PDB file of C-alpha atoms in Angstrom:
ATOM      1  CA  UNK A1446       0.000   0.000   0.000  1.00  0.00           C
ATOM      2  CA  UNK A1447       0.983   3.208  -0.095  1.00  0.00           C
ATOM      3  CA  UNK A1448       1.852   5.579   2.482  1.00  0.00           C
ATOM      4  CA  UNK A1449      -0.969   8.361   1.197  1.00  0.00           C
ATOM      5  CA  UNK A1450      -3.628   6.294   2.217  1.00  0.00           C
ATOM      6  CA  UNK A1451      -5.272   7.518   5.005  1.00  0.00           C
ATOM      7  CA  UNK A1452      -6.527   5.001   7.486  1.00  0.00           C
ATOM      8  CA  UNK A1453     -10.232   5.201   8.193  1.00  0.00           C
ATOM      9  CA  UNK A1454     -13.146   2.775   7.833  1.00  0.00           C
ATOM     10  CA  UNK A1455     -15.338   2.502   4.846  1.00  0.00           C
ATOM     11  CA  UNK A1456     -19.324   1.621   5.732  1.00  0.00           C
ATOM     12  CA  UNK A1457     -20.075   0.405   2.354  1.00  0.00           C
ATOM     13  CA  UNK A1458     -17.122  -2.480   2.552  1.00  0.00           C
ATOM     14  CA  UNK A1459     -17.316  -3.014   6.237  1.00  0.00           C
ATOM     15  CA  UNK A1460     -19.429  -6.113   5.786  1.00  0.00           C
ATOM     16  CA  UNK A1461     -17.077  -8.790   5.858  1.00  0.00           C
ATOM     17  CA  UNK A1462     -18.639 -10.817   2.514  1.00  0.00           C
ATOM     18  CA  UNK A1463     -18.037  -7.229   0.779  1.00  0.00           C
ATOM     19  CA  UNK A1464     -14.570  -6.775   2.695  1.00  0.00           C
ATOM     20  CA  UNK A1465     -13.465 -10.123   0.930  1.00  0.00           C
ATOM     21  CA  UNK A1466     -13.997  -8.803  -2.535  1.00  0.00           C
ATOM     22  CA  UNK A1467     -13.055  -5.857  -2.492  1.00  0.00           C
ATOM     23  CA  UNK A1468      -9.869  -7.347  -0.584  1.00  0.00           C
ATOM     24  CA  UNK A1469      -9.287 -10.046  -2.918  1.00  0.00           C
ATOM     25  CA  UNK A1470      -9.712  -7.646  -5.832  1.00  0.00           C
ATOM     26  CA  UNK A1471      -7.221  -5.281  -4.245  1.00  0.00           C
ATOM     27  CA  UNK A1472      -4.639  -7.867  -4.206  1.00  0.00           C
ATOM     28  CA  UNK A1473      -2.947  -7.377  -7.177  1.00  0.00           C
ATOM     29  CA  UNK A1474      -4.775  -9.246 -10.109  1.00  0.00           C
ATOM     30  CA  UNK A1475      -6.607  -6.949 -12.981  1.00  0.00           C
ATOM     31  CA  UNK A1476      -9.761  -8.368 -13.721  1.00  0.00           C
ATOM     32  CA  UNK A1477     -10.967 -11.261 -12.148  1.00  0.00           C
ATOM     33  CA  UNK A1478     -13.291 -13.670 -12.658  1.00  0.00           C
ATOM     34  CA  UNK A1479     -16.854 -15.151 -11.322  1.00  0.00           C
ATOM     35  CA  UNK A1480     -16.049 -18.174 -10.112  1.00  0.00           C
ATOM     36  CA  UNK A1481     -12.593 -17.342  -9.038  1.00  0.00           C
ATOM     37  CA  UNK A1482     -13.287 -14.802  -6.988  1.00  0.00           C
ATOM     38  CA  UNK A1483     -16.446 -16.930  -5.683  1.00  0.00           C
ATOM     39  CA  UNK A1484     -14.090 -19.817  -4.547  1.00  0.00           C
ATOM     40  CA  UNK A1485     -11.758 -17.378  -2.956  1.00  0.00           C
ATOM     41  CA  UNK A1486     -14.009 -15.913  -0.715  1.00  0.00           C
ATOM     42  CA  UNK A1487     -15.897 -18.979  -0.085  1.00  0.00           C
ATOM     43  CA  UNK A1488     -19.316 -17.417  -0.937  1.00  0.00           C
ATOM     44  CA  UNK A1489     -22.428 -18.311  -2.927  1.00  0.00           C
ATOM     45  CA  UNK A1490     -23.043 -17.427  -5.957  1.00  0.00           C
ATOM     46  CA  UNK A1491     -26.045 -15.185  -4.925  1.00  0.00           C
ATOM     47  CA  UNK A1492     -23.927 -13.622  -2.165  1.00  0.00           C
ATOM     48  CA  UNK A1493     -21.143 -12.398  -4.800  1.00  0.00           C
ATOM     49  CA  UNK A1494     -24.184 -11.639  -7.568  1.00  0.00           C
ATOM     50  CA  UNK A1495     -26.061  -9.338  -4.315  1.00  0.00           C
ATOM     51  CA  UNK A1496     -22.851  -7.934  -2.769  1.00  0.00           C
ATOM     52  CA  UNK A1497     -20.996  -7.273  -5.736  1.00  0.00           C
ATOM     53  CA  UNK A1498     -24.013  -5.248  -7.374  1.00  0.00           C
ATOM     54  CA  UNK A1499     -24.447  -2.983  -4.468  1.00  0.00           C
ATOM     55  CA  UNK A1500     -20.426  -2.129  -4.648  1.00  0.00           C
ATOM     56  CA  UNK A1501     -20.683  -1.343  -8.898  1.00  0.00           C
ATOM     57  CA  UNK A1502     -23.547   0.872  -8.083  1.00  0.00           C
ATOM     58  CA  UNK A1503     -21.554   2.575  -5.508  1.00  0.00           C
ATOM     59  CA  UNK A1504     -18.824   2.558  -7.922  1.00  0.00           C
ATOM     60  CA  UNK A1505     -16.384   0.738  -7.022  1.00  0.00           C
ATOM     61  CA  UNK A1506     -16.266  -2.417  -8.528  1.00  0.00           C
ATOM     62  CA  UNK A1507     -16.020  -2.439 -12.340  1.00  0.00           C
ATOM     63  CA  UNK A1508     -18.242  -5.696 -14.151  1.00  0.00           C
ATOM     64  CA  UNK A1509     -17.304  -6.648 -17.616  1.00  0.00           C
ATOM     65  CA  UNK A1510     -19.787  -9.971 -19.297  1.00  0.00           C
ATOM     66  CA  UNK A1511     -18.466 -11.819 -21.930  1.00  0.00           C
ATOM     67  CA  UNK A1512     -18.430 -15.575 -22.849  1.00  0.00           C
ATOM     68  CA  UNK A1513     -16.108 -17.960 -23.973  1.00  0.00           C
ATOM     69  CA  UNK A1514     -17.818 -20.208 -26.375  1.00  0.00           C
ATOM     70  CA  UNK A1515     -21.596 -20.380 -24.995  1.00  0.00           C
ATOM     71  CA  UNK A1516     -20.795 -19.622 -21.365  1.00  0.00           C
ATOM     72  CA  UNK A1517     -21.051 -16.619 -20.051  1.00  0.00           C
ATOM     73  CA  UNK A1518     -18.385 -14.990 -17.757  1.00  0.00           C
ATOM     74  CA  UNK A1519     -18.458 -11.716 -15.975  1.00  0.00           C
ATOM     75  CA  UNK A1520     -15.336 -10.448 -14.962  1.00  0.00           C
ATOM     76  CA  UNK A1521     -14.326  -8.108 -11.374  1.00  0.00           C
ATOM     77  CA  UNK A1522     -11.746  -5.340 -11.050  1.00  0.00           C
ATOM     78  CA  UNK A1523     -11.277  -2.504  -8.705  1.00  0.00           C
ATOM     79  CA  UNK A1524     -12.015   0.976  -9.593  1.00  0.00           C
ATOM     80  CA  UNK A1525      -9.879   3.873  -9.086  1.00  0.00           C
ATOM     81  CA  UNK A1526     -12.470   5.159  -5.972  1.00  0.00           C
ATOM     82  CA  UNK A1527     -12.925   1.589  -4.756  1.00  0.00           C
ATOM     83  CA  UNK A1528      -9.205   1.049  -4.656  1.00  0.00           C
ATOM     84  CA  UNK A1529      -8.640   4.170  -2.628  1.00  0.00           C
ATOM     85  CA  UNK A1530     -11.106   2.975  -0.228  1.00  0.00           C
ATOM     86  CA  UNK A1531     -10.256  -0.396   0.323  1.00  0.00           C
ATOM     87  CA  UNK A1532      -7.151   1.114   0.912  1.00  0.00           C
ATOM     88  CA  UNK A1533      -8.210   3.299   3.692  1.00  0.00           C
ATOM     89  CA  UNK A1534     -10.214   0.782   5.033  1.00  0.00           C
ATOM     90  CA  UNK A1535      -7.412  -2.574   5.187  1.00  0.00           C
ATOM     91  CA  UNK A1536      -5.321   0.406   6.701  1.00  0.00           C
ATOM     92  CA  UNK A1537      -7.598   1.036   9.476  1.00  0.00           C
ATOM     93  CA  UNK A1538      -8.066  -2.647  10.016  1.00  0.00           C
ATOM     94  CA  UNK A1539      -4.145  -3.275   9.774  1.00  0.00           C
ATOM     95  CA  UNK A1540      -4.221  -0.544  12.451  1.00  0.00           C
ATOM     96  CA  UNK A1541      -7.147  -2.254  14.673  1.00  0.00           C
ATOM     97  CA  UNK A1542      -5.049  -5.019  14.833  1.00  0.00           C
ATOM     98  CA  UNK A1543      -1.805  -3.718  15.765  1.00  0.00           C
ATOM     99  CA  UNK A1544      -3.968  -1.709  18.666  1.00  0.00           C
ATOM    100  CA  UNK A1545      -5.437  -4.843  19.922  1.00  0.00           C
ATOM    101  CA  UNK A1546      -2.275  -6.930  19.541  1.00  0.00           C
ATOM    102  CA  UNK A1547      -0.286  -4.251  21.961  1.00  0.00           C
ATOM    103  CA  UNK A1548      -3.557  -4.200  24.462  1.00  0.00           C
ATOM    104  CA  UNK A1549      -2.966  -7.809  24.762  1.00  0.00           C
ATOM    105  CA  UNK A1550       0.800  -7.918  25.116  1.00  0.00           C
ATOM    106  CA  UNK A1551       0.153  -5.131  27.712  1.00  0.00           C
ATOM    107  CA  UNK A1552      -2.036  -6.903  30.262  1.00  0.00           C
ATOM    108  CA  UNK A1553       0.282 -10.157  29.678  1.00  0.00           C
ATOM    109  CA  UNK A1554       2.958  -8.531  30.519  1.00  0.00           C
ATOM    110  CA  UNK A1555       0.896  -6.610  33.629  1.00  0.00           C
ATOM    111  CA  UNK A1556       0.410 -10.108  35.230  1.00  0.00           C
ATOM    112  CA  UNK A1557       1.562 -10.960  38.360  1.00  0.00           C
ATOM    113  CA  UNK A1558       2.604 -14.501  39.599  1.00  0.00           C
ATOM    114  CA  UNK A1559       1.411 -17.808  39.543  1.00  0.00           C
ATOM    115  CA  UNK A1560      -0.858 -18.848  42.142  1.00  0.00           C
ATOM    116  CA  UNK A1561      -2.141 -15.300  43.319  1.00  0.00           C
ATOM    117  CA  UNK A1562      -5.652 -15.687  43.726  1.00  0.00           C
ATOM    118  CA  UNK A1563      -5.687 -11.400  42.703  1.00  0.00           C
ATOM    119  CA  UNK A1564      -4.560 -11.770  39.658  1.00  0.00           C
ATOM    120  CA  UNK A1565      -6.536 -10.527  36.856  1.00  0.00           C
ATOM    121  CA  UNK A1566      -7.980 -13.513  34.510  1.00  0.00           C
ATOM    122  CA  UNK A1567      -5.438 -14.936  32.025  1.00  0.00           C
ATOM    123  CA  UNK A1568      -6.231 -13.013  28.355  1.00  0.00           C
ATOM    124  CA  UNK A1569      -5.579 -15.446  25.363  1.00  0.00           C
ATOM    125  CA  UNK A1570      -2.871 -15.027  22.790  1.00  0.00           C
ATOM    126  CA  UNK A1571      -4.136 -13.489  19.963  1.00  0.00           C
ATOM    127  CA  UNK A1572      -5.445 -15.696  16.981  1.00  0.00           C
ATOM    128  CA  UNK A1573      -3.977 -13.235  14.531  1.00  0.00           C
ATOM    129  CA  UNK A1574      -0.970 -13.661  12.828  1.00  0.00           C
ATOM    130  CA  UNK A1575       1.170 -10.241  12.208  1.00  0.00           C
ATOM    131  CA  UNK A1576       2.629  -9.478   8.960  1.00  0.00           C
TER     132      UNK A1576
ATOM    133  CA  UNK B1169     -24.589  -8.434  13.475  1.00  0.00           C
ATOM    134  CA  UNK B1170     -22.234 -11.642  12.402  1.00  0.00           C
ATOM    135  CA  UNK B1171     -22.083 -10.459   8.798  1.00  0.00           C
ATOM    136  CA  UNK B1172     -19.664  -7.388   9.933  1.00  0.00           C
ATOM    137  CA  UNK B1173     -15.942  -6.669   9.953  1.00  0.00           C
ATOM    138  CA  UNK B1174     -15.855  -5.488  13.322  1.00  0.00           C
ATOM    139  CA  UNK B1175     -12.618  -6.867  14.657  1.00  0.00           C
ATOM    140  CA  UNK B1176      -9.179  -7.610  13.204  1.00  0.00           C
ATOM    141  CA  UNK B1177     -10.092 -10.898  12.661  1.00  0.00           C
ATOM    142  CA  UNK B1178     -11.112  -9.852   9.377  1.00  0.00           C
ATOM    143  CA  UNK B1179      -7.640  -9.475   8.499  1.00  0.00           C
ATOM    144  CA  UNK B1180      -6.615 -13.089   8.901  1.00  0.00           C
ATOM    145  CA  UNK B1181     -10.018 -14.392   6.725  1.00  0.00           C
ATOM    146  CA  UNK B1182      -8.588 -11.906   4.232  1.00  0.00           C
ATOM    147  CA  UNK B1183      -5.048 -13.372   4.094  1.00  0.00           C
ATOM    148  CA  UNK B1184      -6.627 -17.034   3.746  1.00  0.00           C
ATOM    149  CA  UNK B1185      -8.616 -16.274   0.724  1.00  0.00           C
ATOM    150  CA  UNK B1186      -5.678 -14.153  -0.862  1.00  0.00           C
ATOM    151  CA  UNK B1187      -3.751 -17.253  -0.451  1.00  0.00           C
ATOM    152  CA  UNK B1188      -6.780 -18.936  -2.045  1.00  0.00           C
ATOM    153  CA  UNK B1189      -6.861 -16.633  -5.038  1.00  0.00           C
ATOM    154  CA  UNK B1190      -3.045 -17.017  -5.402  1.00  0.00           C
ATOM    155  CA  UNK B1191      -3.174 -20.344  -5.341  1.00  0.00           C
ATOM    156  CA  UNK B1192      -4.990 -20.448  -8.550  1.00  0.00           C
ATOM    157  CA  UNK B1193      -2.411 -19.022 -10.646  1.00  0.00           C
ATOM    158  CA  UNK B1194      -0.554 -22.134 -11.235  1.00  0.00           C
ATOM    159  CA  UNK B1195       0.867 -22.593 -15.059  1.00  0.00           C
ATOM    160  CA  UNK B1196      -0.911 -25.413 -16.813  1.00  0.00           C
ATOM    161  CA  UNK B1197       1.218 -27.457 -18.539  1.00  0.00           C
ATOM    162  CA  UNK B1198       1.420 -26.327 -22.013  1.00  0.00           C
ATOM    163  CA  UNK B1199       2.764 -22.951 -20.400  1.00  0.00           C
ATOM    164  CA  UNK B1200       5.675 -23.475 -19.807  1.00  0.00           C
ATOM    165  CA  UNK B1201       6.804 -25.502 -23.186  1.00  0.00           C
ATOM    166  CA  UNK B1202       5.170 -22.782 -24.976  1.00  0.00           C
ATOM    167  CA  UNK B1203       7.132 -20.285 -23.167  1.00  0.00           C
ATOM    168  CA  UNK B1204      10.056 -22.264 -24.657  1.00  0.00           C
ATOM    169  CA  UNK B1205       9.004 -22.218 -28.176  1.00  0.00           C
ATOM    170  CA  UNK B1206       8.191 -18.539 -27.973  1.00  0.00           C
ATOM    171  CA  UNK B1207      11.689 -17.692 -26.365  1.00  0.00           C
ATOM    172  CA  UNK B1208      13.206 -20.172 -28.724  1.00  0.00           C
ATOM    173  CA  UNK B1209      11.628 -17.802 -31.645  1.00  0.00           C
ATOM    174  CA  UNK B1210      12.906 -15.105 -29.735  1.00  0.00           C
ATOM    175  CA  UNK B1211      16.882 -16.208 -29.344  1.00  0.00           C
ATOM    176  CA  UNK B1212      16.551 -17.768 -33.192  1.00  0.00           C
ATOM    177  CA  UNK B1213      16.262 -14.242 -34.351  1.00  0.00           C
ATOM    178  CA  UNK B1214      20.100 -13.464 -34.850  1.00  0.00           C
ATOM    179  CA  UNK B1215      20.463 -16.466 -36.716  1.00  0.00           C
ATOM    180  CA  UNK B1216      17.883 -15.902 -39.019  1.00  0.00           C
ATOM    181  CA  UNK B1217      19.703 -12.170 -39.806  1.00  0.00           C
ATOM    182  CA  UNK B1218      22.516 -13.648 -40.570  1.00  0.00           C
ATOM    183  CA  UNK B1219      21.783 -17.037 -42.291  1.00  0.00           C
ATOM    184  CA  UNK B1220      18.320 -16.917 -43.994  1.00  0.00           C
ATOM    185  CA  UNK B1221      17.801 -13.418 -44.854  1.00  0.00           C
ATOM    186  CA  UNK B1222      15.134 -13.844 -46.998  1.00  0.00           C
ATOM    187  CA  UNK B1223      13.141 -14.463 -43.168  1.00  0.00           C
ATOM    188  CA  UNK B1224      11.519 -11.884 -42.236  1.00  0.00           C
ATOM    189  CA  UNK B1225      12.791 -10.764 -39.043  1.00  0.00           C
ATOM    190  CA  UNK B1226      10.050  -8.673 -37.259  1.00  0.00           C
ATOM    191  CA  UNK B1227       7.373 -11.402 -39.056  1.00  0.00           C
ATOM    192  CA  UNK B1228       9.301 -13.689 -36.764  1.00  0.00           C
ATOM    193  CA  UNK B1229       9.150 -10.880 -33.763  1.00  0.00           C
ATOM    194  CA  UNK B1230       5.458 -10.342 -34.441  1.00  0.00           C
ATOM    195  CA  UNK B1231       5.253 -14.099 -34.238  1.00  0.00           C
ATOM    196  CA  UNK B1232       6.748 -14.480 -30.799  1.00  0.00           C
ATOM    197  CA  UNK B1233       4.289 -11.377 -29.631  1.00  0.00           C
ATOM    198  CA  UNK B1234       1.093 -13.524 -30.497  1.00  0.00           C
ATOM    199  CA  UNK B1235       2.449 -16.795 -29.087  1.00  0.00           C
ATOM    200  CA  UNK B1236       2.612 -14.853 -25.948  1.00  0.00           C
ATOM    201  CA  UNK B1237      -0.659 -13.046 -25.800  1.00  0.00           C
ATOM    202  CA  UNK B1238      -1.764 -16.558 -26.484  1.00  0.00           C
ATOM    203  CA  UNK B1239      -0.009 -17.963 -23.412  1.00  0.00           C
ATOM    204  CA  UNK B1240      -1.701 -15.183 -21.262  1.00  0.00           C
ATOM    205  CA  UNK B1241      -4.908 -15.051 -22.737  1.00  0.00           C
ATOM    206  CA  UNK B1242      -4.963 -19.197 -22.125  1.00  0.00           C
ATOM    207  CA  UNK B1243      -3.659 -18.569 -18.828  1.00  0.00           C
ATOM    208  CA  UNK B1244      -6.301 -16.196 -17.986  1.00  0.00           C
ATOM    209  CA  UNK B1245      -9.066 -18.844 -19.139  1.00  0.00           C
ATOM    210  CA  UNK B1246      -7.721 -21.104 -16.697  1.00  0.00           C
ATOM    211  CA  UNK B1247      -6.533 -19.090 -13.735  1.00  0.00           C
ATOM    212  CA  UNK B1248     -10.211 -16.964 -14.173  1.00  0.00           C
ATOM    213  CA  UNK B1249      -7.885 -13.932 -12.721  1.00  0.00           C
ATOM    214  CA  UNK B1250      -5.845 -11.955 -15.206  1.00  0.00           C
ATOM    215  CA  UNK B1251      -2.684 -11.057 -14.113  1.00  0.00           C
ATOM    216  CA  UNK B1252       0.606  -8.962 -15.914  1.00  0.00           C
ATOM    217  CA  UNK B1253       0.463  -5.917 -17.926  1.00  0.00           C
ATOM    218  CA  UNK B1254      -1.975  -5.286 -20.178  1.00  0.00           C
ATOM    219  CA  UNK B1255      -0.759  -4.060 -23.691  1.00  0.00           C
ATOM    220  CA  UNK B1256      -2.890  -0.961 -23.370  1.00  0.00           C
ATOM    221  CA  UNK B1257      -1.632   0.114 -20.199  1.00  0.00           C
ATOM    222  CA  UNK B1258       1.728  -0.632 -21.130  1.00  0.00           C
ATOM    223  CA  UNK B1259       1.052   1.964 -23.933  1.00  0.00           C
ATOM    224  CA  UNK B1260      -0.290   4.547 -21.342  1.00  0.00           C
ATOM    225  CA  UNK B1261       2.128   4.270 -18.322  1.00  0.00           C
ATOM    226  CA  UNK B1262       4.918   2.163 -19.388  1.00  0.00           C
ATOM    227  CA  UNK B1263       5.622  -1.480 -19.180  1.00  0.00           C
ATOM    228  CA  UNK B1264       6.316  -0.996 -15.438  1.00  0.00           C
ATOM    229  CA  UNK B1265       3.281   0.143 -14.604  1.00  0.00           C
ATOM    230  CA  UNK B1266       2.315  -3.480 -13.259  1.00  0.00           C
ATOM    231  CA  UNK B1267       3.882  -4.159  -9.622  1.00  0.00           C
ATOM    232  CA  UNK B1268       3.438  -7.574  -9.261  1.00  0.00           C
ATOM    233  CA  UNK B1269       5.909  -9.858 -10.398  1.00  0.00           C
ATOM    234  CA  UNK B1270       8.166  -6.379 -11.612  1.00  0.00           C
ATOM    235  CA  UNK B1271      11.554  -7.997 -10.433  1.00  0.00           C
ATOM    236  CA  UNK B1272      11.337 -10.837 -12.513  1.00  0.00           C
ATOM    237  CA  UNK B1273       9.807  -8.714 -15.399  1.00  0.00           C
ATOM    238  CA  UNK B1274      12.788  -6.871 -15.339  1.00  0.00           C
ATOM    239  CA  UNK B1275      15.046  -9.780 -15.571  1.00  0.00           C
ATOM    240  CA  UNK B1276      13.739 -11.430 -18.678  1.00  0.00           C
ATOM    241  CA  UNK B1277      13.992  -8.069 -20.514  1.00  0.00           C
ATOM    242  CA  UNK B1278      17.298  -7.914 -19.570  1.00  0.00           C
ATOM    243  CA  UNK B1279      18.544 -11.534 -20.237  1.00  0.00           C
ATOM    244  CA  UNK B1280      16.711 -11.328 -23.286  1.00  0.00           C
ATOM    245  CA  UNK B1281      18.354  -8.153 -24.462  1.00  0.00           C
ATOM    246  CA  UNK B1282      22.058  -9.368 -23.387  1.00  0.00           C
ATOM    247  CA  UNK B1283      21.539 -12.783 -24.887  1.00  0.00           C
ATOM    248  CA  UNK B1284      20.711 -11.776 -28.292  1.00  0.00           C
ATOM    249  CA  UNK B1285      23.518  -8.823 -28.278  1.00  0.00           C
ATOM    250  CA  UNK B1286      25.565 -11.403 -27.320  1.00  0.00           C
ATOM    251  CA  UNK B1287      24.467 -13.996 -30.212  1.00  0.00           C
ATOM    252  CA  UNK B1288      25.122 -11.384 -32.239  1.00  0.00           C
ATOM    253  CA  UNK B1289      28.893 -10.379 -31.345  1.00  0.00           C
ATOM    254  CA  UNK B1290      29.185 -14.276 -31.467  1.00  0.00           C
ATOM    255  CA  UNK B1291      27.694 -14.820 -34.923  1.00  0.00           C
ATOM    256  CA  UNK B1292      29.677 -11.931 -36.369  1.00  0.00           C
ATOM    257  CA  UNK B1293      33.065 -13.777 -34.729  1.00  0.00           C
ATOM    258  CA  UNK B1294      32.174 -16.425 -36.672  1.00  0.00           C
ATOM    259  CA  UNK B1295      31.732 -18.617 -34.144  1.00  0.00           C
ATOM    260  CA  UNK B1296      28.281 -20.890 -34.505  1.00  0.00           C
ATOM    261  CA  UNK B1297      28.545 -23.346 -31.815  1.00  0.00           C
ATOM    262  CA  UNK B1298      29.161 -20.918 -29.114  1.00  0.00           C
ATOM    263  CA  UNK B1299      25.884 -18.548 -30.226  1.00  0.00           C
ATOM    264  CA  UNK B1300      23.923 -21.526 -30.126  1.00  0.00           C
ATOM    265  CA  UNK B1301      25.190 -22.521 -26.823  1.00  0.00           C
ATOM    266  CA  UNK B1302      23.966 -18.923 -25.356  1.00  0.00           C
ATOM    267  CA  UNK B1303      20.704 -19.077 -27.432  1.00  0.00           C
ATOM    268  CA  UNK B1304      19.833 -22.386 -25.326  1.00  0.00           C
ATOM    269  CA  UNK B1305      20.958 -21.591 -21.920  1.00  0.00           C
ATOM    270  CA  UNK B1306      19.231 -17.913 -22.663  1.00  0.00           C
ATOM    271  CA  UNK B1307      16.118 -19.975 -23.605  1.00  0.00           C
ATOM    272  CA  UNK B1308      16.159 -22.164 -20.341  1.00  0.00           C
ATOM    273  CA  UNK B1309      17.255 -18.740 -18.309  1.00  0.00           C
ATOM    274  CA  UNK B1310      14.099 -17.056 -19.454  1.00  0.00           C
ATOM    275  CA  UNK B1311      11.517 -19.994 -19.041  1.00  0.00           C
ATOM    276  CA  UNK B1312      13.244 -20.045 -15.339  1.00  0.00           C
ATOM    277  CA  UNK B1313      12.713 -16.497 -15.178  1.00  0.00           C
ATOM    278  CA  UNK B1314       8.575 -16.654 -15.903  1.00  0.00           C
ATOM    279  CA  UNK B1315       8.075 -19.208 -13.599  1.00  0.00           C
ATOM    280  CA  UNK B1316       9.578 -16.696 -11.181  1.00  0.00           C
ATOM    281  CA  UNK B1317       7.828 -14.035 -12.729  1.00  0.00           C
ATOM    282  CA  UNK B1318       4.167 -16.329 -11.575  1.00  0.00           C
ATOM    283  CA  UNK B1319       5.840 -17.167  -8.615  1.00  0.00           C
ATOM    284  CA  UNK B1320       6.430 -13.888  -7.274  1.00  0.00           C
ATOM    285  CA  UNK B1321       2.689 -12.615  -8.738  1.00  0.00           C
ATOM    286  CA  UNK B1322       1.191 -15.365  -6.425  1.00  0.00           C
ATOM    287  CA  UNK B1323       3.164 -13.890  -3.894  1.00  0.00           C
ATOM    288  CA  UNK B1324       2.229 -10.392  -4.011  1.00  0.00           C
ATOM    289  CA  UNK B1325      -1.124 -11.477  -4.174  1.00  0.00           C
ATOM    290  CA  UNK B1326      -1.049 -13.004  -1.207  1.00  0.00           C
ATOM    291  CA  UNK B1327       1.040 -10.143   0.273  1.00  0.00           C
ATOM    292  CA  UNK B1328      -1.142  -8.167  -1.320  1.00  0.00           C
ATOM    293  CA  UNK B1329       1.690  -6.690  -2.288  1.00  0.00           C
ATOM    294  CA  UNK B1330      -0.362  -5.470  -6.095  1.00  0.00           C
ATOM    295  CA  UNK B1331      -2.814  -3.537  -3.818  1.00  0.00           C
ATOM    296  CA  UNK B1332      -1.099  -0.141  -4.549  1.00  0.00           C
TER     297      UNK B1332
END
């Protein structure tokens, strides 16, 4: 990413279904199709169909339909606004995570010994993996 | 609401279906053998200057081009994600426009330039064997090279290292 992004959350691709799209369309790859990007986010087709209409009316998904031979195929990419935004919003996340992964470093590192019955209750290691 | 990205764990679905998508971009394989005959074209090209004139040279260029666009367009039609630089964005912001992959990019324009330069100097010595000797290690350096180049794509997708 780049470091003009600025960090804030997006409503529109909070939802985590529209999230994965947008994320997986941010990756790096042009256009992309259906039933790729259906397998990758591990959705329905309805759910990508619903989801991906409501982000190219907010315009920021881009839909090209073709076909190869008789099948159609209708093909994903990113636009310019969308990109931006997903941007923003991955930021913000990145920066949700970092927050939550010092928090919880913090009140390890705050505990006292075993065996004192004051001690505050033991907080899990995250489940996140930091890259 | 369960259907909202409220917590960082969003971040680690994210990464697993990147690594999903990326995993899709695996060469079928007639990619890589076509590579070879396309690169093969490619490195033949100083040879044909020199002992069949009567070849058109840039027919044999043009050639390679469409063997290529070939290879990608099948590759898209597998993959169902187009990756690389288009040719009309290549037109508008330069054949580095694409980040993906860009190191490895950069290496088979560069081993492709040196290797037929150096075919060249070779062929003008006079001295056959050794051009063709460079022509075929220059034609396994560059297959090599674009199975790095897909390599390093599927990485910076998973990264997403293209998001920019």
């Amino acid at each position: 990413m780049t470091d003009d992004v600025t960090a804030k959350p997006d409503p529109l691709i909070h939802p985590i279904t529209r999230l994965s799209i947008c994320g997986l369309l941010a990756a790096g790859a042009d256009w992309v199709e259906f039933a790729a990007l259906r397998d990758a986010a591990g959705i329905s087709d309805s759910v990508l169909s619903k989801q991906s209409r409501v982000l190219e009316e907010a315009g920021y998904v881009e839909v090209r339909k073709g076909a190869v031979g008789r099948r159609p195929r209708t093909w994903f990419r990113l636009s310019a606004e969308g990109r931006r935004a997903v941007q923003g919003h991955l930021a913000w996340l990145a920066q949700l995570e970092q927050a939550v992964t010092a928090g919880t470093r913090e009140v390890q590192q705050a505990r006292p010994v075993t065996g004192d019955r004051n001690q505050p209750r033991r907080v899990p290691p995250p489940l996140l993996g930091s890259t | 609401m369960p259907d909202v990205a409220g917590d960082p764990a969003a971040l680690e679905r994210l990464r697993v279906q990147r690594n999903r998508l990326a995993d899709r971009i695996r060469p079928p394989w007639w990619y890589l053998p076509g590579a070879a005959i396309a690169w093969a074209a490619a490195f033949s090209g100083p040879f044909t200057l020199r002992y069949l004139p009567r070849v058109d040279y840039w027919a044999t260029g043009l050639a390679q081009l469409a063997v290529w666009c070939l290879l990608q367009w099948g590759l898209t039609r597998v993959t169902g994600v187009k990756v690389g630089p288009r040719p009309l964005r290549v037109l508008r912001d330069g054949l580095f426009y694409y980040r993906p992959g860009r190191p490895a990019l950069i290496a088979i324009l560069v081993v492709s330039l040196a290797a037929g330069e150096i075919e060249f100097l070779l062929l003008r010595q006079g001295l056959f064997a050794a051009a063709v000797v460079v022509a075929v290690v220059a034609v396994a350096t560059e297959v090599a090279l674009q199975r790095a180049w897909l390599r390093e794509i599927r990485q910076d997708l998973r990264n997403g290292g293209g998001a920019a």
